[in-house]
mmCIF file of C-alpha atoms and ligand atoms in Angstrom:
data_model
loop_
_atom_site.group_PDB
_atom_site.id
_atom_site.type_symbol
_atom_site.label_atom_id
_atom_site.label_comp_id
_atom_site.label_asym_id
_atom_site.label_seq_id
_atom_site.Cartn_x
_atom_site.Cartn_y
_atom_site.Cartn_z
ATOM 1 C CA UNK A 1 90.959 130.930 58.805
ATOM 2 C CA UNK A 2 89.425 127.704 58.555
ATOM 3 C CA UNK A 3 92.761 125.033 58.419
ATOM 4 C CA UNK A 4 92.662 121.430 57.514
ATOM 5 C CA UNK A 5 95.528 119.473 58.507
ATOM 6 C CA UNK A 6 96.795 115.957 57.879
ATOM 7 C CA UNK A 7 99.530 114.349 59.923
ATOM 8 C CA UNK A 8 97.876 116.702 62.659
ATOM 9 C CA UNK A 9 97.844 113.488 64.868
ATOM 10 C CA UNK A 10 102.363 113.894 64.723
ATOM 11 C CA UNK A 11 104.740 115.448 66.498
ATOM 12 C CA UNK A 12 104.770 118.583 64.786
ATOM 13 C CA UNK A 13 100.603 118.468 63.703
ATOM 14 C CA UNK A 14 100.015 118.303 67.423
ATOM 15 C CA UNK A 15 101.682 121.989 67.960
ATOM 16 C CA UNK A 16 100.580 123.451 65.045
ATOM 17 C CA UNK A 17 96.742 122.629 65.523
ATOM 18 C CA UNK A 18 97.387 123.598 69.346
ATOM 19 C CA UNK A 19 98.565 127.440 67.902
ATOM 20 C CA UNK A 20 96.005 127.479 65.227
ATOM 21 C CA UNK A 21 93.515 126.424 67.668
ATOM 22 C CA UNK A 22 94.148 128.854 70.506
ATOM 23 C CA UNK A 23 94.418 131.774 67.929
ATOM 24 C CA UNK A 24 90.678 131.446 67.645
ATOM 25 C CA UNK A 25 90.844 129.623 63.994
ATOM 26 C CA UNK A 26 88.822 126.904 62.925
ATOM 27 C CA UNK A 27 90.707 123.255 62.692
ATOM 28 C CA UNK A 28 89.697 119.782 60.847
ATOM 29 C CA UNK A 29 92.082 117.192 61.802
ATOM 30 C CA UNK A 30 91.971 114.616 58.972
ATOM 31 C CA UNK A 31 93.209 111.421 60.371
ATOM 32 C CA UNK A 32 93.415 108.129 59.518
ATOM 33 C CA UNK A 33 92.117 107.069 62.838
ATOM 34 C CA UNK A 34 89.016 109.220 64.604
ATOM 35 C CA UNK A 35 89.759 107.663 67.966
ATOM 36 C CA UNK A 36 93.393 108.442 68.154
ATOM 37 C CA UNK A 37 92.783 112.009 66.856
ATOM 38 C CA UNK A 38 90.062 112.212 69.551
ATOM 39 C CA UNK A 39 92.086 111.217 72.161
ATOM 40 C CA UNK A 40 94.754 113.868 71.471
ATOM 41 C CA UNK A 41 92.153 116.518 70.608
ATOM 42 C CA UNK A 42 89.306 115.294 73.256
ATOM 43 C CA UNK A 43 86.381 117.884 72.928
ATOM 44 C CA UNK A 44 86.878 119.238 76.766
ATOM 45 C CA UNK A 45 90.558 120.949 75.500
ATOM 46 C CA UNK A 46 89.698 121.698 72.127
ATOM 47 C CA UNK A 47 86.079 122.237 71.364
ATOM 48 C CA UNK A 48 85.204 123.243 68.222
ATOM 49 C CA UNK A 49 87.708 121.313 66.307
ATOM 50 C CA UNK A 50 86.527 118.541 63.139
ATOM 51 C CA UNK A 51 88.095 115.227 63.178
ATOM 52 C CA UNK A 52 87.532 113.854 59.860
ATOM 53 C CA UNK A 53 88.394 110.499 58.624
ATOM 54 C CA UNK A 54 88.209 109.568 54.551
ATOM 55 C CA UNK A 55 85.243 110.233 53.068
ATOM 56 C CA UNK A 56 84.534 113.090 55.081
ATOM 57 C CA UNK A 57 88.127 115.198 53.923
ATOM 58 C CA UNK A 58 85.996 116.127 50.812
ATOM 59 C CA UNK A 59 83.713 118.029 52.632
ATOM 60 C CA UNK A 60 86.599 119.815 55.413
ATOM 61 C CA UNK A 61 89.118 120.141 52.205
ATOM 62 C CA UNK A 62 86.179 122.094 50.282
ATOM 63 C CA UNK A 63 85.460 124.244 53.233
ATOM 64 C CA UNK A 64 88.835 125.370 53.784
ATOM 65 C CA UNK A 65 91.080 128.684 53.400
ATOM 66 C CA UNK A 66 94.368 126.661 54.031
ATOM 67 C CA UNK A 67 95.316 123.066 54.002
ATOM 68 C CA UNK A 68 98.318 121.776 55.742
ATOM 69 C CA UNK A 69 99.988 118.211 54.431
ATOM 70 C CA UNK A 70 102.489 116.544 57.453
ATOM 71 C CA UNK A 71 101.529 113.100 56.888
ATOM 72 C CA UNK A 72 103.814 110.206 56.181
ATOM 73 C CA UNK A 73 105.002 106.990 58.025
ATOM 74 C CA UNK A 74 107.747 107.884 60.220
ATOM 75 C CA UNK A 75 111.268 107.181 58.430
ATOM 76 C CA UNK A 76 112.793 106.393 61.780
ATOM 77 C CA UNK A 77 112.469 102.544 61.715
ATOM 78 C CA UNK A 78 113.918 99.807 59.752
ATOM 79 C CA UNK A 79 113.878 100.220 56.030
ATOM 80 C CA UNK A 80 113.091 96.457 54.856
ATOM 81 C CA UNK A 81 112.341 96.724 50.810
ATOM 82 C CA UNK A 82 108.622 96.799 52.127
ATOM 83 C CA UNK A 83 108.743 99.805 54.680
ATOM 84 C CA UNK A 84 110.836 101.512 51.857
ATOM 85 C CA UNK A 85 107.847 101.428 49.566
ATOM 86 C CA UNK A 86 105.589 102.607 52.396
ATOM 87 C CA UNK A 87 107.503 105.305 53.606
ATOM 88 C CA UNK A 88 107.653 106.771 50.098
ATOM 89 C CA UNK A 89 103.794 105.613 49.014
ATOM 90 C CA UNK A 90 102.369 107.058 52.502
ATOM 91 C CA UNK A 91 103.283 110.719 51.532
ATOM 92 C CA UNK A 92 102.550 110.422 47.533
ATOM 93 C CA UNK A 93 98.777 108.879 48.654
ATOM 94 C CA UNK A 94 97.857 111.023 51.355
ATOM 95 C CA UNK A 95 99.325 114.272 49.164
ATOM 96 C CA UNK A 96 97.604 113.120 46.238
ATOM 97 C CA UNK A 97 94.518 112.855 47.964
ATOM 98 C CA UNK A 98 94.587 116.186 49.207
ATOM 99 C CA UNK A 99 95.769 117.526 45.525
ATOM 100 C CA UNK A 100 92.315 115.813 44.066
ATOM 101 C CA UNK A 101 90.230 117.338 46.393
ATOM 102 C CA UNK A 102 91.402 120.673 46.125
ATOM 103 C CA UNK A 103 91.553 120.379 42.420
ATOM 104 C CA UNK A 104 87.614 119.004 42.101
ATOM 105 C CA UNK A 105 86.628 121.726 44.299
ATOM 106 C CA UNK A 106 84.821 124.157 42.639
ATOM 107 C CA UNK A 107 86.300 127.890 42.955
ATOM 108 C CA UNK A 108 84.087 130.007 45.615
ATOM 109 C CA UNK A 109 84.746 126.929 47.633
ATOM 110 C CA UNK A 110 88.604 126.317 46.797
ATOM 111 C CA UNK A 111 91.269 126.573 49.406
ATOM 112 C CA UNK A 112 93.938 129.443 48.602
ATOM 113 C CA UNK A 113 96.924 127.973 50.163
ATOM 114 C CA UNK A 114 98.361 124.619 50.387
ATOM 115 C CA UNK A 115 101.424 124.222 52.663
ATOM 116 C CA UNK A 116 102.853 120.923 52.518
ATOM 117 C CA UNK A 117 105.762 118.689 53.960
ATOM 118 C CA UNK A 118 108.406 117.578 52.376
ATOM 119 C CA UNK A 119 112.872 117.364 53.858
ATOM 120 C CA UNK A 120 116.313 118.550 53.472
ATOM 121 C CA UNK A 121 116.727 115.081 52.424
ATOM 122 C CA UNK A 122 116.008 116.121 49.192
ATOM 123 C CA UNK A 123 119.404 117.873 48.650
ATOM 124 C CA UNK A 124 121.174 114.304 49.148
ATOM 125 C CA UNK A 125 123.835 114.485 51.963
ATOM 126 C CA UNK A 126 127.417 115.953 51.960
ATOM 127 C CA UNK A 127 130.066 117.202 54.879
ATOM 128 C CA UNK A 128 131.238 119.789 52.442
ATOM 129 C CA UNK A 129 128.223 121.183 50.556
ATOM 130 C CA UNK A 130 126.157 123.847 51.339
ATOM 131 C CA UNK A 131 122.757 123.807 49.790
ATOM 132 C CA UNK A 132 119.991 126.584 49.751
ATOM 133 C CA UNK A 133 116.259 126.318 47.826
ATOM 134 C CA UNK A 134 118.417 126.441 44.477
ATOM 135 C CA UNK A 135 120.725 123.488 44.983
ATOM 136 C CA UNK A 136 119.721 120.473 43.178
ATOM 137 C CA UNK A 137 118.380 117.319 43.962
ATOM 138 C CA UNK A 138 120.585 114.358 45.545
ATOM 139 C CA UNK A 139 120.673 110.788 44.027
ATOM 140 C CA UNK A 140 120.017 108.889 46.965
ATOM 141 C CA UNK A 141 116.970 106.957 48.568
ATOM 142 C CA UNK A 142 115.576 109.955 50.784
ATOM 143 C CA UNK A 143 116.079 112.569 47.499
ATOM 144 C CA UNK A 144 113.799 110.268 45.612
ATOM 145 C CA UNK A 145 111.240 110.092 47.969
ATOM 146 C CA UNK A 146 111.354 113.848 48.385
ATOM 147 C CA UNK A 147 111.183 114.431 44.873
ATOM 148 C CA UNK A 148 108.309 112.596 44.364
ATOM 149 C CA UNK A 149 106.502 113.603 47.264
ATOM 150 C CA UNK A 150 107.007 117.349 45.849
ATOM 151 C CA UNK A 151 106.210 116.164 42.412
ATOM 152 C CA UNK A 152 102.312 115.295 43.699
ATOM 153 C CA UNK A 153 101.955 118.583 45.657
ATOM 154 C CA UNK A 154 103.216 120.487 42.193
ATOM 155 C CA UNK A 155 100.122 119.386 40.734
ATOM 156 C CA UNK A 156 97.809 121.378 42.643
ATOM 157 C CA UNK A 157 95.865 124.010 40.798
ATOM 158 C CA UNK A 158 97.991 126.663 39.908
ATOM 159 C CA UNK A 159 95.179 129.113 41.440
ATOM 160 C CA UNK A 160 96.485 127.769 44.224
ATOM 161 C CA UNK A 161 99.157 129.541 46.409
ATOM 162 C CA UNK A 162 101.638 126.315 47.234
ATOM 163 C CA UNK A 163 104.603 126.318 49.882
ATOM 164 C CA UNK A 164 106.784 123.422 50.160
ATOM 165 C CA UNK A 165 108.886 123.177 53.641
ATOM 166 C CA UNK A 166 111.733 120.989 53.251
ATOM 167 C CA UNK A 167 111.954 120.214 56.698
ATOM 168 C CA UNK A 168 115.087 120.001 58.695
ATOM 169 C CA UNK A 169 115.601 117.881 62.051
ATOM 170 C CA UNK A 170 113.230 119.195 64.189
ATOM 171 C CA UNK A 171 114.007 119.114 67.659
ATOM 172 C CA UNK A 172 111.884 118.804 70.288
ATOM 173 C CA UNK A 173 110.731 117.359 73.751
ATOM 174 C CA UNK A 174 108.239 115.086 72.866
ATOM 175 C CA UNK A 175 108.783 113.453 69.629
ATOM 176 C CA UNK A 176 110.966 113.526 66.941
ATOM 177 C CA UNK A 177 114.943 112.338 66.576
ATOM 178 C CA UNK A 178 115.604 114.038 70.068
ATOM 179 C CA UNK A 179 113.101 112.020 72.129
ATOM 180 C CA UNK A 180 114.547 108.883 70.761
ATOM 181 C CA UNK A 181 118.627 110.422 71.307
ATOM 182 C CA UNK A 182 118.594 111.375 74.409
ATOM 183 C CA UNK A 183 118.265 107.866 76.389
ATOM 184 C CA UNK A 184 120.957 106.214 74.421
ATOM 185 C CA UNK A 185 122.764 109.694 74.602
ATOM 186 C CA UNK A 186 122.367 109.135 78.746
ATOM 187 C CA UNK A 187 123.788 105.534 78.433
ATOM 188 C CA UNK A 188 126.657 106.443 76.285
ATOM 189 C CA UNK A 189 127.531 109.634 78.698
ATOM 190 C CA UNK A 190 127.221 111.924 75.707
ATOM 191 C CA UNK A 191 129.610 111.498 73.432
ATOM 192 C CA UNK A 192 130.192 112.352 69.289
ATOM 193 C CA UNK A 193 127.602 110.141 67.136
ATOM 194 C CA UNK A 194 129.140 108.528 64.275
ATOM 195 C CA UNK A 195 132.320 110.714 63.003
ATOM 196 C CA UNK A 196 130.597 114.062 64.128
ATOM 197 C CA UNK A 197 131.554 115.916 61.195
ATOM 198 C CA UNK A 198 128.297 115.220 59.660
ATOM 199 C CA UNK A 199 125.897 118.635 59.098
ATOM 200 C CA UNK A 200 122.694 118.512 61.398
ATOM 201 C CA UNK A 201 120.567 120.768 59.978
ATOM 202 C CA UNK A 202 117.930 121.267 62.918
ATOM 203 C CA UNK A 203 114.922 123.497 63.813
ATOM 204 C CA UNK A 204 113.128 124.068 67.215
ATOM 205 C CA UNK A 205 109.932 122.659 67.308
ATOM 206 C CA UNK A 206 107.829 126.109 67.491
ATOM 207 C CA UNK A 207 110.056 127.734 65.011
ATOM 208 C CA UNK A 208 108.995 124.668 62.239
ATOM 209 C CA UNK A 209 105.212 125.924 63.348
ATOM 210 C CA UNK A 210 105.714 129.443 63.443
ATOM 211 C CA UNK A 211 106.922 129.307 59.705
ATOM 212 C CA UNK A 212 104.410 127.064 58.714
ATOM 213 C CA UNK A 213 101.835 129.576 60.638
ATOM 214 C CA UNK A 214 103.706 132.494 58.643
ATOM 215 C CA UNK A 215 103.073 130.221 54.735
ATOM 216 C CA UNK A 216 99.373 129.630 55.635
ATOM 217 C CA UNK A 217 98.730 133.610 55.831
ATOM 218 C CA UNK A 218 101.194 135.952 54.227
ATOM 219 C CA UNK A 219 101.068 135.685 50.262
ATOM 220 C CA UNK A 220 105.171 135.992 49.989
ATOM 221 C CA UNK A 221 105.470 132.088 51.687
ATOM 222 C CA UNK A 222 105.006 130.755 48.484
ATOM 223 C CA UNK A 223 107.619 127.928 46.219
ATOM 224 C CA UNK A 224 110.270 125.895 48.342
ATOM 225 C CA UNK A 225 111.037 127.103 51.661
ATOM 226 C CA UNK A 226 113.872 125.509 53.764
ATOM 227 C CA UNK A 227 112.685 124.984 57.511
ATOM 228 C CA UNK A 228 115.803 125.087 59.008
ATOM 229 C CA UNK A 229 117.381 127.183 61.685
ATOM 230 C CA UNK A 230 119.908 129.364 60.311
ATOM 231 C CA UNK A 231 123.069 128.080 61.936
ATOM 232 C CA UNK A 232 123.008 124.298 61.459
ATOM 233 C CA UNK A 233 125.773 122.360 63.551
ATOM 234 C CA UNK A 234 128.359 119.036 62.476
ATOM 235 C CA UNK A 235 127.160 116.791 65.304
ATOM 236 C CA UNK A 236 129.981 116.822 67.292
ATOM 237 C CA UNK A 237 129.434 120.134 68.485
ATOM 238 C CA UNK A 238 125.506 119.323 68.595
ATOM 239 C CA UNK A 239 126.147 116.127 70.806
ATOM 240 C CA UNK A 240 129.079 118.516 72.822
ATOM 241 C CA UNK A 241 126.001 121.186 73.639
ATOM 242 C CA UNK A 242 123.323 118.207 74.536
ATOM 243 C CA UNK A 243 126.269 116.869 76.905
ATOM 244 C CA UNK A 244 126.596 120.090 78.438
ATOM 245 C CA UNK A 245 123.009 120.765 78.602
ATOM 246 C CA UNK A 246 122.147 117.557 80.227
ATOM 247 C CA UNK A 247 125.147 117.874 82.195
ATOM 248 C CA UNK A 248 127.034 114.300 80.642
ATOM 249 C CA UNK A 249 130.274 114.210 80.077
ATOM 250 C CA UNK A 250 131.282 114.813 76.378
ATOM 251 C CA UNK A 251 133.909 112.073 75.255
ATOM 252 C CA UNK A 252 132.744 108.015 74.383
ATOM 253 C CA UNK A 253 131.673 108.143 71.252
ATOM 254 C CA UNK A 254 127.931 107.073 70.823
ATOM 255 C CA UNK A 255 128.405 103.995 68.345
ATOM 256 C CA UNK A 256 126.285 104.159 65.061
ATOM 257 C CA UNK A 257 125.527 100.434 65.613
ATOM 258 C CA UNK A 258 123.589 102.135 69.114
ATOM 259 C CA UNK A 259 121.509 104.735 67.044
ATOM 260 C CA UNK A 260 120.259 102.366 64.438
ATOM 261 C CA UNK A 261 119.382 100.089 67.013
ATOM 262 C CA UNK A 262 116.498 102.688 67.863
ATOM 263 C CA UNK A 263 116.564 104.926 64.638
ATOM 264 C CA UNK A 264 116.747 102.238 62.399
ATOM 265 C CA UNK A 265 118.172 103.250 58.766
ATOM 266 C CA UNK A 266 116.438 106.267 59.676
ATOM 267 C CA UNK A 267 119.511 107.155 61.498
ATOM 268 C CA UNK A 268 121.035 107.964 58.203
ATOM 269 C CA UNK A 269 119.319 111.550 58.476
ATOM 270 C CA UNK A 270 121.347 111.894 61.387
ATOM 271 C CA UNK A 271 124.659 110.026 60.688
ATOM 272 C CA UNK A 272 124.569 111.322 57.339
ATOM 273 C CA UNK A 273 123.605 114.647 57.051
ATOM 274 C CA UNK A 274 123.873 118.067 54.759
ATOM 275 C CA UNK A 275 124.190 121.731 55.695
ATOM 276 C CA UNK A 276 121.282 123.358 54.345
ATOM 277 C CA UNK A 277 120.063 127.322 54.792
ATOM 278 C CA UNK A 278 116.799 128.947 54.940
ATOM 279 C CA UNK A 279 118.241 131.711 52.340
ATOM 280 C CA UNK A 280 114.258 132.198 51.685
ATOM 281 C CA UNK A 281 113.011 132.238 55.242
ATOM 282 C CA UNK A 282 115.820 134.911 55.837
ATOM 283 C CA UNK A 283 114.419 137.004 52.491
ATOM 284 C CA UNK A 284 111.237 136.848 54.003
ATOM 285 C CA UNK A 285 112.383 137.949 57.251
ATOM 286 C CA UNK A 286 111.033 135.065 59.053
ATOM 287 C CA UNK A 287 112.360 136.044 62.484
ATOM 288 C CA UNK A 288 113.825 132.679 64.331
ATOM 289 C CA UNK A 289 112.495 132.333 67.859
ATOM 290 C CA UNK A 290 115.766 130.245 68.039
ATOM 291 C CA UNK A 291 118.414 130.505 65.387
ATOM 292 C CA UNK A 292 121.417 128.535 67.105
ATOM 293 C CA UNK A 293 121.712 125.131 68.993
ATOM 294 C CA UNK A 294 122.928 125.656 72.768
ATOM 295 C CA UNK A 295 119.600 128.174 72.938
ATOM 296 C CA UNK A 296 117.390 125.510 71.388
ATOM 297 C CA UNK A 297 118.457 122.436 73.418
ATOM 298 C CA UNK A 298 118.446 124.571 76.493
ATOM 299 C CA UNK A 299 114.720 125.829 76.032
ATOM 300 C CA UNK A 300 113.741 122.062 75.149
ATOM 301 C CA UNK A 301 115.620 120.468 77.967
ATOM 302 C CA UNK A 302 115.338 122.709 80.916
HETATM 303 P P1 NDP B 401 104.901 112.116 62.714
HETATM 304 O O1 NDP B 401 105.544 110.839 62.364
HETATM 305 O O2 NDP B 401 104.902 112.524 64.142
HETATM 306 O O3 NDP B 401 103.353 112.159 62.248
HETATM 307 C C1 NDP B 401 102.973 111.995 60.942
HETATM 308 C C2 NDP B 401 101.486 111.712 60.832
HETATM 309 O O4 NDP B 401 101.306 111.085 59.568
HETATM 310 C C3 NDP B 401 100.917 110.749 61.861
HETATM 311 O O5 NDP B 401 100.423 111.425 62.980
HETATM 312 C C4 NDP B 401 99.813 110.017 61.084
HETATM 313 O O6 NDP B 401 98.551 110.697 61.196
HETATM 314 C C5 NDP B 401 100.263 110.130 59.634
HETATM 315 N N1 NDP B 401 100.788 108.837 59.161
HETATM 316 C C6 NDP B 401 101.650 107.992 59.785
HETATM 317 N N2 NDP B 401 101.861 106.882 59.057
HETATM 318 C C7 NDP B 401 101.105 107.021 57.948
HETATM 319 C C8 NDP B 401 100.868 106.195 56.818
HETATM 320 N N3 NDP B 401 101.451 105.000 56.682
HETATM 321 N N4 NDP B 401 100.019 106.654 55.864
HETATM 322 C C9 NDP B 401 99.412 107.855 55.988
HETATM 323 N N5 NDP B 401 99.586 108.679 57.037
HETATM 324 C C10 NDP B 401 100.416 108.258 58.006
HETATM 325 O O7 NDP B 401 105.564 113.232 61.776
HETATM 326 P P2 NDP B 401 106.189 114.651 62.174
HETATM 327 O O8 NDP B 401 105.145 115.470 62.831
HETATM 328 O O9 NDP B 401 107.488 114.437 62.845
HETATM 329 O O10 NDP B 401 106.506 115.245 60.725
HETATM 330 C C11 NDP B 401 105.463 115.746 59.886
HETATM 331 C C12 NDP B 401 105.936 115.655 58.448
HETATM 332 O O11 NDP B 401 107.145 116.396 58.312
HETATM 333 C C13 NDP B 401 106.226 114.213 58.022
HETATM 334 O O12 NDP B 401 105.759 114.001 56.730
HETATM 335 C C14 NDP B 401 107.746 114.136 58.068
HETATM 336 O O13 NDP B 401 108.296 113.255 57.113
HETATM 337 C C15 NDP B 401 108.149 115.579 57.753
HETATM 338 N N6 NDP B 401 109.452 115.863 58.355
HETATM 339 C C16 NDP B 401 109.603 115.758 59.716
HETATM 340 C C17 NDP B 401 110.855 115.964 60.282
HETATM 341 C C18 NDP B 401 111.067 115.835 61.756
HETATM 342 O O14 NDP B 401 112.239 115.984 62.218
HETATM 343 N N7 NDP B 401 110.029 115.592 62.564
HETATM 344 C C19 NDP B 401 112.026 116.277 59.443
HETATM 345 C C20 NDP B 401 111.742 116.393 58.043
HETATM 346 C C21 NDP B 401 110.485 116.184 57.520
HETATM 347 P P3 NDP B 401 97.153 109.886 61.412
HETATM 348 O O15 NDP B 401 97.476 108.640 62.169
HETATM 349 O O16 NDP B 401 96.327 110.854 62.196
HETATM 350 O O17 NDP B 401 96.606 109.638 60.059
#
């Protein structure tokens, strides 16, 4: 396959283009910055690989089996009316983009698949809800920008095979909500954050690639798709099993006041959360590398 990927600069881009790359497929990084993307991807480790910045997607986008869409401005900071409009604007203009180019692309040259980003946030948040692919839409902030992020993928053309990942927490060493957790976690020895009854709906970092891996070749990976692990967690028992795994005690209470300080109003994914399941994941048979918690943290953390 030849895969172009935006966002492939981010936490999650980085593994996925590190997979697709070492599987002997072709990879354009389209970036918003060549020298950043070169200094993740420096020719010595990956040779072979495009970095293109705008004009030049036209001409990786039109070359392409697959496209993958991660970008967006991270939500973890704080949401001033300003950074509000970016966070939301940042995923409609980049996914737009990519929907125009596939669109003016002229068929022998079209991409067949577009897999693109979007979050459980859509589903709104709840502590007694469960919400599959079916559910509906919430009616806050994060559920807009979700549903308007999905909104500009949906108008790909319809020759085109589309698979939308709403995106759970995704846990991992180097980035994401963990990286940020775990030093405030080490100065508050480990305890609940927030009420803890809140759903974390999580998913190890190489299962969130290996699905998206799975939607750019097999022909079933196609509508919504929840990337989530099967057994999400209320945070108390997640912070209980991140104490235990980084061998803290489990009992002050992490104050929310301490995770906005470095999550911003971004925090809300964590302090408010929903319990969402990947019923379609499962139908596929999508088999989890790492389907509950104490496993996850353990493989991250050791
Ligand atoms: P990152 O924040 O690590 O990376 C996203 C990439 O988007 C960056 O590398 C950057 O690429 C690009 N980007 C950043 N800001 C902007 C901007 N203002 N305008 C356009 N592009 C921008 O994201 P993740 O890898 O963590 O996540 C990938 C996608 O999945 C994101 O859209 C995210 O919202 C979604 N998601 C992630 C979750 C998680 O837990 N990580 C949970 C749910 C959804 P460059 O600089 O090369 O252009």
């Amino acid at each position: 396959m030849t895969v172009s990927v935006t966002g492939a600069t981010g936490f999650i881009g980085k593994r996925l283009v590190q997979r697709l790359h070492s599987d002997n497929h072709s990879v354009c990084v389209l970036t918003r910055s060549r020298s950043k993307a070169q200094s993740i991807f420096p020719d010595k480790d990956f040779p072979g690989i495009v970095i293109a910045e705008e004009p030049e997607w036209k001409n990786c986008i039109q070359g392409s089996t697959a496209v993958v869409n991660l970008a967006g401005m991270p939500i973890s900071t704080r949401w001033s009316p300003e950074i509000k409009k970016e966070i939301k604007q940042s995923r409609i203009k980049v996914t737009s983009k990519v929907v125009e180019l596939i669109n003016a692309s002229e068929d022998k040259v079209r991409p067949t698949v577009l897999v693109s980003a979007t979050a459980v946030g859509y589903y709104g948040t709840s502590e007694t809800q469960v919400f599959d692919e079916r559910s509906p839409s919430g009616n806050d902030y994060l559920a807009e920008v979700c549903r308007e992020w999905e909104s500009s993928a949906l108008r790909v053309n319809k020759d085109v095979r589309l698979a939308l990942i709403r995106i759970g927490v995704v846990l991992g060493k180097d980035g994401g909500a963990l990286a940020k957790m775990i030093p405030i976690f080490m100065v508050f020895a480990g305890g609940p954050l927030g009420s803890g009854k809140q759903w974390f709906s999580w998913i190890h970092v190489d299962d969130i690639v290996s699905l998206i891996y799975q939607a750019l070749s097999n022909p079933s990976y196609k509508g919504v798709i929840n990337g989530t692990a099967p057994n999400p967690v209320r945070l108390g028992e997640m912070c209980e099993h991140l104490g235990s795994v980084l061998g803290r005690p489990s009992w002050l209470p992490v104050p929310d006041l301490a995770l906005k300080a470095v999550l911003g109003e971004g925090a809300t994914v964590v302090l408010e959360g929903q319990r969402v399941l990947p019923a379609r994941a499962k139908e596929l048979g999508f088999p989890f590398k790492y389907p509950y918690i104490k496993e996850a943290l353990k493989a991250i953390l050791s």
